[in-house]
XYZ file of C-alpha atoms in Angstrom:
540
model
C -38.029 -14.210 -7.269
C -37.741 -14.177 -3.477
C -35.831 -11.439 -1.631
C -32.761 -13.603 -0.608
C -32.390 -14.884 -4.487
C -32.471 -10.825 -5.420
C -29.912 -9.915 -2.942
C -27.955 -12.970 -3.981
C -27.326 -11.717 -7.243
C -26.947 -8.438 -6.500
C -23.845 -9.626 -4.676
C -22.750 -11.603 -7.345
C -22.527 -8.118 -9.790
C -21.304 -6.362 -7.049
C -18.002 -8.664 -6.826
C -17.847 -8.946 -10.585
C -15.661 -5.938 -11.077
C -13.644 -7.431 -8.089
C -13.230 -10.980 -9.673
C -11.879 -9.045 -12.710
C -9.503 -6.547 -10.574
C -8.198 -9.624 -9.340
C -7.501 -11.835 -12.869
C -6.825 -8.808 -14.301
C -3.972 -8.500 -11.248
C -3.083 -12.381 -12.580
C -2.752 -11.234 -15.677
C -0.699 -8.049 -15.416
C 1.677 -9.862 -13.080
C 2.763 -12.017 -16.049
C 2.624 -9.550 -18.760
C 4.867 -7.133 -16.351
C 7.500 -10.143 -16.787
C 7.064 -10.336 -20.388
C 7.420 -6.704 -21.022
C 10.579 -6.245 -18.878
C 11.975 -8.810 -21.080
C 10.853 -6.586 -24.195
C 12.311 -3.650 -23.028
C 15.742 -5.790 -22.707
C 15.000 -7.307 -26.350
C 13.937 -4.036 -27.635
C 16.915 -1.693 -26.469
C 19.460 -5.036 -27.788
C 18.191 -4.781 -31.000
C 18.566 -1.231 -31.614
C 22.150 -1.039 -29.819
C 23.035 -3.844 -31.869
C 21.716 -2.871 -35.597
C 21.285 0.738 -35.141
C 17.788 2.371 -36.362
C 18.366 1.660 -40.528
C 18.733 -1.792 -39.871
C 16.153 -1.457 -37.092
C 14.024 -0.627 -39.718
C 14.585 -3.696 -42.143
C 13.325 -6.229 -39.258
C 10.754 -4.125 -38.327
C 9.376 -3.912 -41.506
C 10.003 -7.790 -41.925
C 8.181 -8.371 -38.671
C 5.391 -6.130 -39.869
C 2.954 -8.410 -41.205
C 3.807 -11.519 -39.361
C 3.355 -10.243 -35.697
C 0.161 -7.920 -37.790
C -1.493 -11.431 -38.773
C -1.042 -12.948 -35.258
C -2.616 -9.755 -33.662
C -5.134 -9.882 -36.726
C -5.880 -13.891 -36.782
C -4.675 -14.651 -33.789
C -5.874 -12.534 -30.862
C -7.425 -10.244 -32.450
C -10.135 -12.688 -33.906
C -9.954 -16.225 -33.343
C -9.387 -15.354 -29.719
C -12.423 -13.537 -29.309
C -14.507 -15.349 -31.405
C -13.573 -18.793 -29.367
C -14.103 -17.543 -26.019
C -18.274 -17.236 -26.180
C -18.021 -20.843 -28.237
C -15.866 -22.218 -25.208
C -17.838 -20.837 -22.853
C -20.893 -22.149 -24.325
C -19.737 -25.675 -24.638
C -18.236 -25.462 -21.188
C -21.689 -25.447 -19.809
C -22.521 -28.226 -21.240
C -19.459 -30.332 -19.686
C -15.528 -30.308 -19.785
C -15.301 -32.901 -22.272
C -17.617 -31.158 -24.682
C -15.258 -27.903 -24.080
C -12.128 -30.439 -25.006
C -13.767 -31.911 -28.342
C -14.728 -28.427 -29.418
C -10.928 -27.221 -28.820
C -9.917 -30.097 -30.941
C -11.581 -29.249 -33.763
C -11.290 -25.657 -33.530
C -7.067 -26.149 -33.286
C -7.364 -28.222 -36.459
C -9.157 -25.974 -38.502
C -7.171 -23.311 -36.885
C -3.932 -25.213 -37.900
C -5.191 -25.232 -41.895
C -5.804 -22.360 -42.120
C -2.702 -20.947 -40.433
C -0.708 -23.189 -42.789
C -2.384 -21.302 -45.999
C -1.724 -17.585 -44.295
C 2.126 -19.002 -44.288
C 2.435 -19.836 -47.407
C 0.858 -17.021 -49.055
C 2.912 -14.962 -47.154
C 6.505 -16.613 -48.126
C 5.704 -16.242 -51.649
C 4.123 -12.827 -51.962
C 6.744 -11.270 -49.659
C 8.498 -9.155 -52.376
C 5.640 -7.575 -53.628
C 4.385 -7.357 -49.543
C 7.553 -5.062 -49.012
C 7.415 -3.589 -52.200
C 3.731 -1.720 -51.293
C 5.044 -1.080 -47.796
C 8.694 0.383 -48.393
C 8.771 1.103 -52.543
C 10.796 4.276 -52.098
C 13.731 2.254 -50.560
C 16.432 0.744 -52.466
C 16.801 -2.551 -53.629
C 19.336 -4.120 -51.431
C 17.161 -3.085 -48.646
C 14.151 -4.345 -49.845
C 16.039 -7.419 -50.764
C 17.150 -7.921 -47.306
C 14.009 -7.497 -45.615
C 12.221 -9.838 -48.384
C 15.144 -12.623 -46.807
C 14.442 -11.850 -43.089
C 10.350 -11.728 -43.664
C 10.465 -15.417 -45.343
C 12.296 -16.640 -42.802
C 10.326 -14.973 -40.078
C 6.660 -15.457 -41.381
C 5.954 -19.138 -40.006
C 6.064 -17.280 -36.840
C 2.492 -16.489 -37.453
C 1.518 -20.664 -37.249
C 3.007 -21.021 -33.773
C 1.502 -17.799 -32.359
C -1.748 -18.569 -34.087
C -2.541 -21.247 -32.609
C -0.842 -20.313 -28.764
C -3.751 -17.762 -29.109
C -6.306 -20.203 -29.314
C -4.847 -22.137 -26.238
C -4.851 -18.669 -24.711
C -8.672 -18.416 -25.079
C -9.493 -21.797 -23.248
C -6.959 -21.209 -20.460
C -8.125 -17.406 -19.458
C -11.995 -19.299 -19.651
C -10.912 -21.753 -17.236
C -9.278 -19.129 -15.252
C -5.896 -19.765 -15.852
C -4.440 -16.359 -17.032
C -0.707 -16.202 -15.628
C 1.055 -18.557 -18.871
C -1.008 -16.818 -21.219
C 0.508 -13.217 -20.108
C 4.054 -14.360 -19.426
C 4.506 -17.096 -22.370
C 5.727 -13.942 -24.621
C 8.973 -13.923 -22.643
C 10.401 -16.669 -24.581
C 10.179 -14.752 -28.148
C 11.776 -12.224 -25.908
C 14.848 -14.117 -24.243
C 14.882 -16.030 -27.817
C 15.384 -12.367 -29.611
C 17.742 -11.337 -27.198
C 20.134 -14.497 -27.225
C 20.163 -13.689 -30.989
C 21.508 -10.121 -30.620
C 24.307 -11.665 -28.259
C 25.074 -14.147 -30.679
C 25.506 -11.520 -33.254
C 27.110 -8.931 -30.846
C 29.444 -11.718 -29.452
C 30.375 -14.427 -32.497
C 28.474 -13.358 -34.981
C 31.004 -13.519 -38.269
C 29.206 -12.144 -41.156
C 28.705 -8.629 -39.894
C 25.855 -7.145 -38.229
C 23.088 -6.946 -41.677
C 23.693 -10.481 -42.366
C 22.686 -11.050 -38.607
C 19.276 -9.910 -39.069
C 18.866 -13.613 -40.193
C 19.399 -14.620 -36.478
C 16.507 -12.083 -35.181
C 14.372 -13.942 -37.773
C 14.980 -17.879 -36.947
C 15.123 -16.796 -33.325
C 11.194 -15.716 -33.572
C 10.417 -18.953 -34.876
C 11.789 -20.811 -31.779
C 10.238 -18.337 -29.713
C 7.209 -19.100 -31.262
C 7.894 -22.593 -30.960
C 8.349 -22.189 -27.321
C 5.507 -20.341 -26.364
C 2.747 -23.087 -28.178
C 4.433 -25.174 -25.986
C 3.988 -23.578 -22.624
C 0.473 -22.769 -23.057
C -0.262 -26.337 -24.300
C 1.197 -27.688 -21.085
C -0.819 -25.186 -19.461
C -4.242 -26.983 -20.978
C -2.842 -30.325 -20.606
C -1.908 -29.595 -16.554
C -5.722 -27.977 -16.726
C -7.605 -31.409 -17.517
C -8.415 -30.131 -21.673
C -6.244 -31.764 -23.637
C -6.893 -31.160 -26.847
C -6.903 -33.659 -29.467
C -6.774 -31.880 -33.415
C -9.119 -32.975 -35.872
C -10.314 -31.834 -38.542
C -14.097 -31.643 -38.738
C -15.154 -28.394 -41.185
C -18.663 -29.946 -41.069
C -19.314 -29.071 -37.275
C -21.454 -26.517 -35.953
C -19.431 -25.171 -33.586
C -16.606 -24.873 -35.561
C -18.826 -23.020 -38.685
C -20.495 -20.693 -35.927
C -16.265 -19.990 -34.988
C -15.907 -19.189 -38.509
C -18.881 -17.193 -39.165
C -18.200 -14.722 -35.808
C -14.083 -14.820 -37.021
C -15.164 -13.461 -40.267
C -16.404 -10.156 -39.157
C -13.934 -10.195 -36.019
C -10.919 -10.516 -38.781
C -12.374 -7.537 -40.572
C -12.858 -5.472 -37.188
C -9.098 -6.465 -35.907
C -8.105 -5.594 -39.360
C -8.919 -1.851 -39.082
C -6.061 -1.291 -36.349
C -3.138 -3.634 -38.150
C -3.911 -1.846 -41.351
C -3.622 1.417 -39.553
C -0.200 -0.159 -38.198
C 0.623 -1.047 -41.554
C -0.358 2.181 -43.376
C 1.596 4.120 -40.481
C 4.952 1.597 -41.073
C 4.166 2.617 -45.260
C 4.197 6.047 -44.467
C 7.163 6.103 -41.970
C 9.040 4.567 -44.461
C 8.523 7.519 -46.688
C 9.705 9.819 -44.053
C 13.574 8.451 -44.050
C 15.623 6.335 -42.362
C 14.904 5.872 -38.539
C 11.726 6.600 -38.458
C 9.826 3.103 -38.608
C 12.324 2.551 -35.333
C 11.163 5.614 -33.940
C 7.871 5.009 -34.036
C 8.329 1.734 -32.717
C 10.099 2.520 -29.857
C 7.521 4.735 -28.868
C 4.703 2.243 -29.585
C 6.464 0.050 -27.292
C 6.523 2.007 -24.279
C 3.021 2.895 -24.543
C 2.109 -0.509 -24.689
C 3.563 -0.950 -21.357
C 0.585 0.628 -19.508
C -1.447 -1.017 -22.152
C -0.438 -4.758 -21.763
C 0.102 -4.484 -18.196
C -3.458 -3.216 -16.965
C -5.548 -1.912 -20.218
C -5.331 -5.038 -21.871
C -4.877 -7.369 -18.823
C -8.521 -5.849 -17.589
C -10.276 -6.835 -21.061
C -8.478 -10.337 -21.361
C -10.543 -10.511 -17.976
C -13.443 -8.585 -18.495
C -14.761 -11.074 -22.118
C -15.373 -14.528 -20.090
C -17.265 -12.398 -17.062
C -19.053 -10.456 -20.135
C -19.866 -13.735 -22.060
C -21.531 -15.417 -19.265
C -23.331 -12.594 -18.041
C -24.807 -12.454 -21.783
C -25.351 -16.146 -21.884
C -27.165 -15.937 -19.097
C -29.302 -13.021 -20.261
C -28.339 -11.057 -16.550
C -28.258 -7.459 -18.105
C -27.523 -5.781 -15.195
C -24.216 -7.885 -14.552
C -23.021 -7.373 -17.791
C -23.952 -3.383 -17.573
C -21.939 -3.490 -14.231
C -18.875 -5.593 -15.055
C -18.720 -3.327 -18.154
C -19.018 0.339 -16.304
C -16.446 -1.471 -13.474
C -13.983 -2.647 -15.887
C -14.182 0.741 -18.313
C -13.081 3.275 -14.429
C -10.225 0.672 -13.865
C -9.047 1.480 -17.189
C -9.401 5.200 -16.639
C -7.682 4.950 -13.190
C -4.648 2.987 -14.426
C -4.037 5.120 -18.225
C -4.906 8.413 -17.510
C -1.947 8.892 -14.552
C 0.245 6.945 -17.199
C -0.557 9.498 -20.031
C 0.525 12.007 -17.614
C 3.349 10.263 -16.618
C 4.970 9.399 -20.229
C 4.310 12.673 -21.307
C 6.141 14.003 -18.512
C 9.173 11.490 -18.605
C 8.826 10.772 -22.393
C 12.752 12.161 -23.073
C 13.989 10.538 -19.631
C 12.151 7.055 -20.053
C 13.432 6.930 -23.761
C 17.229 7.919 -22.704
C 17.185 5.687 -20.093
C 15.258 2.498 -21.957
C 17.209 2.635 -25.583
C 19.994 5.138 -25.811
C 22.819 2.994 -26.130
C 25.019 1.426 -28.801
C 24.078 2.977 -32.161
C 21.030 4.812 -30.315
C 22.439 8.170 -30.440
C 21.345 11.487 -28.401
C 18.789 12.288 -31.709
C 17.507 8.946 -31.531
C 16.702 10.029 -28.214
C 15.001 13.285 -29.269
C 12.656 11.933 -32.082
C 11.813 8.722 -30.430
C 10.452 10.947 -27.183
C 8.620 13.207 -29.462
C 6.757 10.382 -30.983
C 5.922 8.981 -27.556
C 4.424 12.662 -26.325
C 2.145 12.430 -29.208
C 1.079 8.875 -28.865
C 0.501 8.829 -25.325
C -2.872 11.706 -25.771
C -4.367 8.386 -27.532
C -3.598 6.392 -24.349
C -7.181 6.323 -22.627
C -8.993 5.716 -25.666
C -7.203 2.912 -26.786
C -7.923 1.244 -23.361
C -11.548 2.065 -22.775
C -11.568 0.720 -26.667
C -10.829 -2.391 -25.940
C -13.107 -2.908 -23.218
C -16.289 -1.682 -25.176
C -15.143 -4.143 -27.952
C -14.918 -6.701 -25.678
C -19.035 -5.879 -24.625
C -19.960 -6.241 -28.583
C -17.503 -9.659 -28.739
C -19.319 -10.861 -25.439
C -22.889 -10.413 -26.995
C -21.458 -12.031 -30.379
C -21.824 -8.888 -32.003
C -18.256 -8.849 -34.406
C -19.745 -6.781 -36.927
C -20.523 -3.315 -35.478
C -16.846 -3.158 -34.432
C -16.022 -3.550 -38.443
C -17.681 -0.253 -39.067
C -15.963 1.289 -36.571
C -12.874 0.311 -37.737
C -13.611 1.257 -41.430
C -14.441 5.131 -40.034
C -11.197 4.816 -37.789
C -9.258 3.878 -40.946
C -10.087 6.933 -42.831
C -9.938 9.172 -40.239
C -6.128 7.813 -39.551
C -5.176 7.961 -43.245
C -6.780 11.484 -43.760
C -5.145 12.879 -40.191
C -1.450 11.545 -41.183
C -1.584 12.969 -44.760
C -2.728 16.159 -43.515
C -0.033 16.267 -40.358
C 2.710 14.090 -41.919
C 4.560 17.069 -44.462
C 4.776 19.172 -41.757
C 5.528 17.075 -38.628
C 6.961 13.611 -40.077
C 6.781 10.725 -37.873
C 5.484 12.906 -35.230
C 2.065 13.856 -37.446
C 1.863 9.831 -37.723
C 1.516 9.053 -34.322
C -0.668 12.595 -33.299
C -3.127 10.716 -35.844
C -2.913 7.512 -34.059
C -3.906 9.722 -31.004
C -6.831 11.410 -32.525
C -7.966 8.156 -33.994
C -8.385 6.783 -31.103
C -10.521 9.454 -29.281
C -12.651 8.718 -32.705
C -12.939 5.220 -32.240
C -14.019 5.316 -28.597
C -17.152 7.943 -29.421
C -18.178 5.517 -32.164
C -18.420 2.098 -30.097
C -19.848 3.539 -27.023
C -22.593 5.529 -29.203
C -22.953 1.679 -31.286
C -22.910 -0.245 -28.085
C -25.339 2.294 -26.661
C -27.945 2.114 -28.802
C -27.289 -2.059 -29.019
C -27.694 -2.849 -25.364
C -29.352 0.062 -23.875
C -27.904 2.030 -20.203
C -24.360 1.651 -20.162
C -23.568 3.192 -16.605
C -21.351 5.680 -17.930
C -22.152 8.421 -15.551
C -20.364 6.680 -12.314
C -17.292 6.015 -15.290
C -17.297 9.700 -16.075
C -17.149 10.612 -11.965
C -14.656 7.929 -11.433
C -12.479 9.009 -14.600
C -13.039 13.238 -13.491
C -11.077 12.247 -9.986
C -8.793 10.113 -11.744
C -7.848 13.199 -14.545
C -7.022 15.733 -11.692
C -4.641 12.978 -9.898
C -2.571 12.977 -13.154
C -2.800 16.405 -13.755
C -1.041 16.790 -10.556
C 1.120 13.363 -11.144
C 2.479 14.900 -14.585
C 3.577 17.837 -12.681
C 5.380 16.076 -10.000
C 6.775 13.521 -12.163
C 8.292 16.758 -14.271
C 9.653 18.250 -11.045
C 11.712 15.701 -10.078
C 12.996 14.928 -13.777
C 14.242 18.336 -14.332
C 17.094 16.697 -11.958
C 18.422 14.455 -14.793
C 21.217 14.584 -17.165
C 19.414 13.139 -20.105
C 21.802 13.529 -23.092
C 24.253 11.112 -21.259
C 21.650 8.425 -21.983
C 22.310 4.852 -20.653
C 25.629 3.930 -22.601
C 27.780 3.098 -19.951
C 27.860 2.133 -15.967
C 29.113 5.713 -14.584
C 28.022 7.502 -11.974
C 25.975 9.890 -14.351
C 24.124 6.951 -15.900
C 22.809 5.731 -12.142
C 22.131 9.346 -11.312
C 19.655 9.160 -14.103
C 18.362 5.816 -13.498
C 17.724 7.077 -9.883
C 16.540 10.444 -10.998
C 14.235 8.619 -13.579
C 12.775 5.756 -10.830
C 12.637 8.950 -7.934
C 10.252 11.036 -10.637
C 8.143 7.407 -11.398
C 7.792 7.070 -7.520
C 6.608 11.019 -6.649
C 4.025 10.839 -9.367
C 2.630 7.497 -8.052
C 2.511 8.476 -4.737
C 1.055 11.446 -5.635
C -1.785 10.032 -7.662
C -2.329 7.505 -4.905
C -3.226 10.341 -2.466
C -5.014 12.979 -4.749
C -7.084 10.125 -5.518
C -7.541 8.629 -1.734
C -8.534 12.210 -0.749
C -11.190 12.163 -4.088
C -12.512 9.227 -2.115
C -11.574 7.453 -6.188
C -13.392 3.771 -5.667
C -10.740 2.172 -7.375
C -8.324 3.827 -5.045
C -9.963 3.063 -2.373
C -10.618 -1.039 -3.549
C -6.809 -0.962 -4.423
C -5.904 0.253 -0.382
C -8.277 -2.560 0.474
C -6.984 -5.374 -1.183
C -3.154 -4.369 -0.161
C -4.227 -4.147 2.983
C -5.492 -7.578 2.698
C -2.979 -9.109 1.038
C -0.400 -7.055 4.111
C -2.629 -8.643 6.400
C -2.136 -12.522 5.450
C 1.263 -11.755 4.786
């Protein structure tokens, strides 16, 4: 290999972490929008049906939005992107015919999940919320039946997801999600505004409203393919290789993405037990750590698999060893200051996001203790996703199944032993610990897989990144000592945009804060983020 080819390459891995920053960027742009919109459908749906009936759509929802995060993304998502990519090197229109088939097997099976689903629902709610009574569990049995061919819809969006972020096309992918939101929250209006049968019976709105959502949303991102040149055309051809090799790497992916929805589903079982509010506590929470989480976290491994499969495919070990060890610090740099930062707001962000309507002041309280034990878990769950994405990318979707199986017990055993003592709270401290767990055990698996990770320069990067919190927590605390937070968000007085402004002033000192412990660190990814706005300042 001449000098000039070397060099060549080198470049190439060098700007592979900035290709990703910048997809990633794509990515998070859209998923900012959708999550906005799921704060907004969120906080409606507990102002409008209080936590206890909170908790009967929530548990309805359980399995249906588990199975699309299970079948869905979790494995026919991963498991179609190497495929894809594959076949996309071998021409568009061998990418298109693949996609076909894939969506119609896809479709079949799908259809089968729904049905199951409809008709086992009693007995589904019956393992997850036994100790409740039976015009609960009735209700939620109604709403989950209704609900469930949601999982069809967002099945097969994720599959269109998979070819669009190949081809580079990440923006509808990330923001499709706001029409289940706006779809949810035109329901709550409905109910709030005309709704005649009394808040429980509208529960039956949330539920047909996801399936229009999820209507809407397979429709987007098949416009998306269709303005991208793949059409895809279903068929159904079970006897293709592709399609069995899809199936043979979904198999072991289902089990792997398994491990975390049964943890979710476990945790929803147990909160049940606890009483009445909890499930919504716990929710809540969940949802404003997945804010950080869906915004860069996840938005960084979306981007990180297609760079990771073609680095495999193409056997460049080095590539793949960088894009890995690039994408695992801009993890770090983006959750760690957020960890800080949620602990540090967790009772003003909650006030402010949900305490309204029939989320009262102890709503509040539990819901923000929840969230101070979830966010510990915060950088683990990230850098978790990215090292999964290095076993996907090397078509490797068994190791992550034996993670998952020690994650499992180590969950179930934590919350048992935490849970009499600390109810919901001891649920999500397990969640945290879990995680940490998890992380050790793929980056030991993938270690010993591939070989030299590059995890020294991620352990630098991630020290100057941990004192920048440290500090951000601290500032972010200052400032939100200001706040009034019992008022909450119910109504527009002059107390409620104190807080708001209290609450955005205490986001803003931490951030700048971070920004400049970490300049002064000389952080890379603070210094490649100052580069690129200065860039994008420039052409502006």
């Amino acid at each position: 290999m001449t000098q000039e080819k070397r060099q060549e390459e080198a470049g190439a891995a060098a700007s592979g972490g900035g290709r990703i920053a910048h997809n990633a960027g794509i990515f998070a742009a859209g998923t900012l929008t959708s999550r906005i919109t799921g704060f907004v459908r969120d906080a409606a749906v507990v102002a409008v049906f209080g936590t206890a009936l909170s908790d009967i759509w929530l548990l309805a929802w359980t399995l249906p939005n588990a199975l699309r995060r299970l079948v869905g993304e979790g494995s026919l998502t991963v498991s179609f992107v190497p495929i894809f990519t594959g076949r996309l090197q071998e021409g568009r229109e061998e990418a298109r015919r693949f996609t076909g088939r894939a969506l119609g097997a896809a479709a079949l099976l799908l259809l089968l999940l729904c049905v199951l689903g409809i008709v086992f629902m009693p007995w589904i709610i019956e393992v997850l919320a036994g100790s409740w009574e039976e015009a609960r569990k009735a209700r939620a049995v109604e709403v989950g039946r209704v609900a469930f061919p949601y999982l069809w819809f967002i099945g097969l969006t994720a599959l269109f997801m998979g070819a669009l972020n190949t081809l580079g096309r990440f923006f509808v992918p990330a923001v499709c999600q706001v029409f289940l939101n706006l779809s949810l929250i035109v329901a709550c209006l409905w109910v709030m505004l005309w709704g005649s049968g009394g808040v429980e019976s509208g529960l039956m709105a949330l539920a047909w409203a996801a399936l229009i959502g999820g209507a809407l949303q397979l429709g987007a991102n098949f416009l998306a393919l269709k303005r991208a040149g793949m059409t895809p055309r279903p068929s159904l051809a079970l006897a293709d290789p592709h399609v069995r090799r899809l199936a043979l790497l979904m198999a072991p992916a289902t089990l792997a993405a398994s491990i975390h929805q049964v943890n979710l589903l476990v945790s929803r079982a147990f909160a049940a037990s606890v009483g009445p509010g909890a499930i919504t506590w716990l929710y809540s929470a969940n949802v404003l750590i997945e804010l950080p989480l869906g915004i860069f976290a996840v938005s960084i491994a979306v981007a990180s698999l297609p760079a990771l499969a073609r680095h495999a495919k193409a056997g460049d070990r080095e590539a793949y060893r960088a894009t890995l060890a690039s994408s695992l610090r801009q993890v770090l740099y983006v959750t760690l200051p957020a960890t800080a930062g949620l602990a540090a707001l967790a009772l003003p962000t909650v006030a402010v996001v949900f305490q309204r309507g029939a989320f009262g002041v102890s709503d509040s309280a539990a819901t923000a203790a929840a969230l101070l034990a979830y966010a510990g878990g915060l950088p683990a769950i990230g850098c978790s996703r990215i090292v999964v994405q290095g076993f996907y990318a090397l078509e490797d979707t068994r190791t992550p199944v034996l993670v998952g199986v020690i994650s499992v017990l180590s969950f179930v055993a934590l919350a048992l032993f935490w849970m009499p003592g600390q109810g919901h709270v001891g649920i999500a401290l397990a969640v945290s610990v879990t995680a940490w767990v998890n992380l050790a055990a793929n980056l030991l698996l993938l270690r010993r897989k591939f070989g030299r990770l590059g995890l020294s320069r991620v352990l630098g990067s991630g020290l100057r990144a941990a004192l920048g919190a440290l500090l951000t927590g601290a500032a972010a605390w200052g400032v939100a000592s200001l706040g009034r937070w019992e008022a909450g968000a119910g109504a527009l007085d002059l107390l409620l945009l104190r807080n708001v402004g209290v609450l955005l002033l205490a986001v803003v000192a931490g951030a700048g804060t971070y920004a400049g412990v970490t300049l002064a660190l000389k952080s890379p990814e603070a210094r490649a983020l100052l580069g690129s706005l200065r860039r994008r300042l420039g052409r502006a």
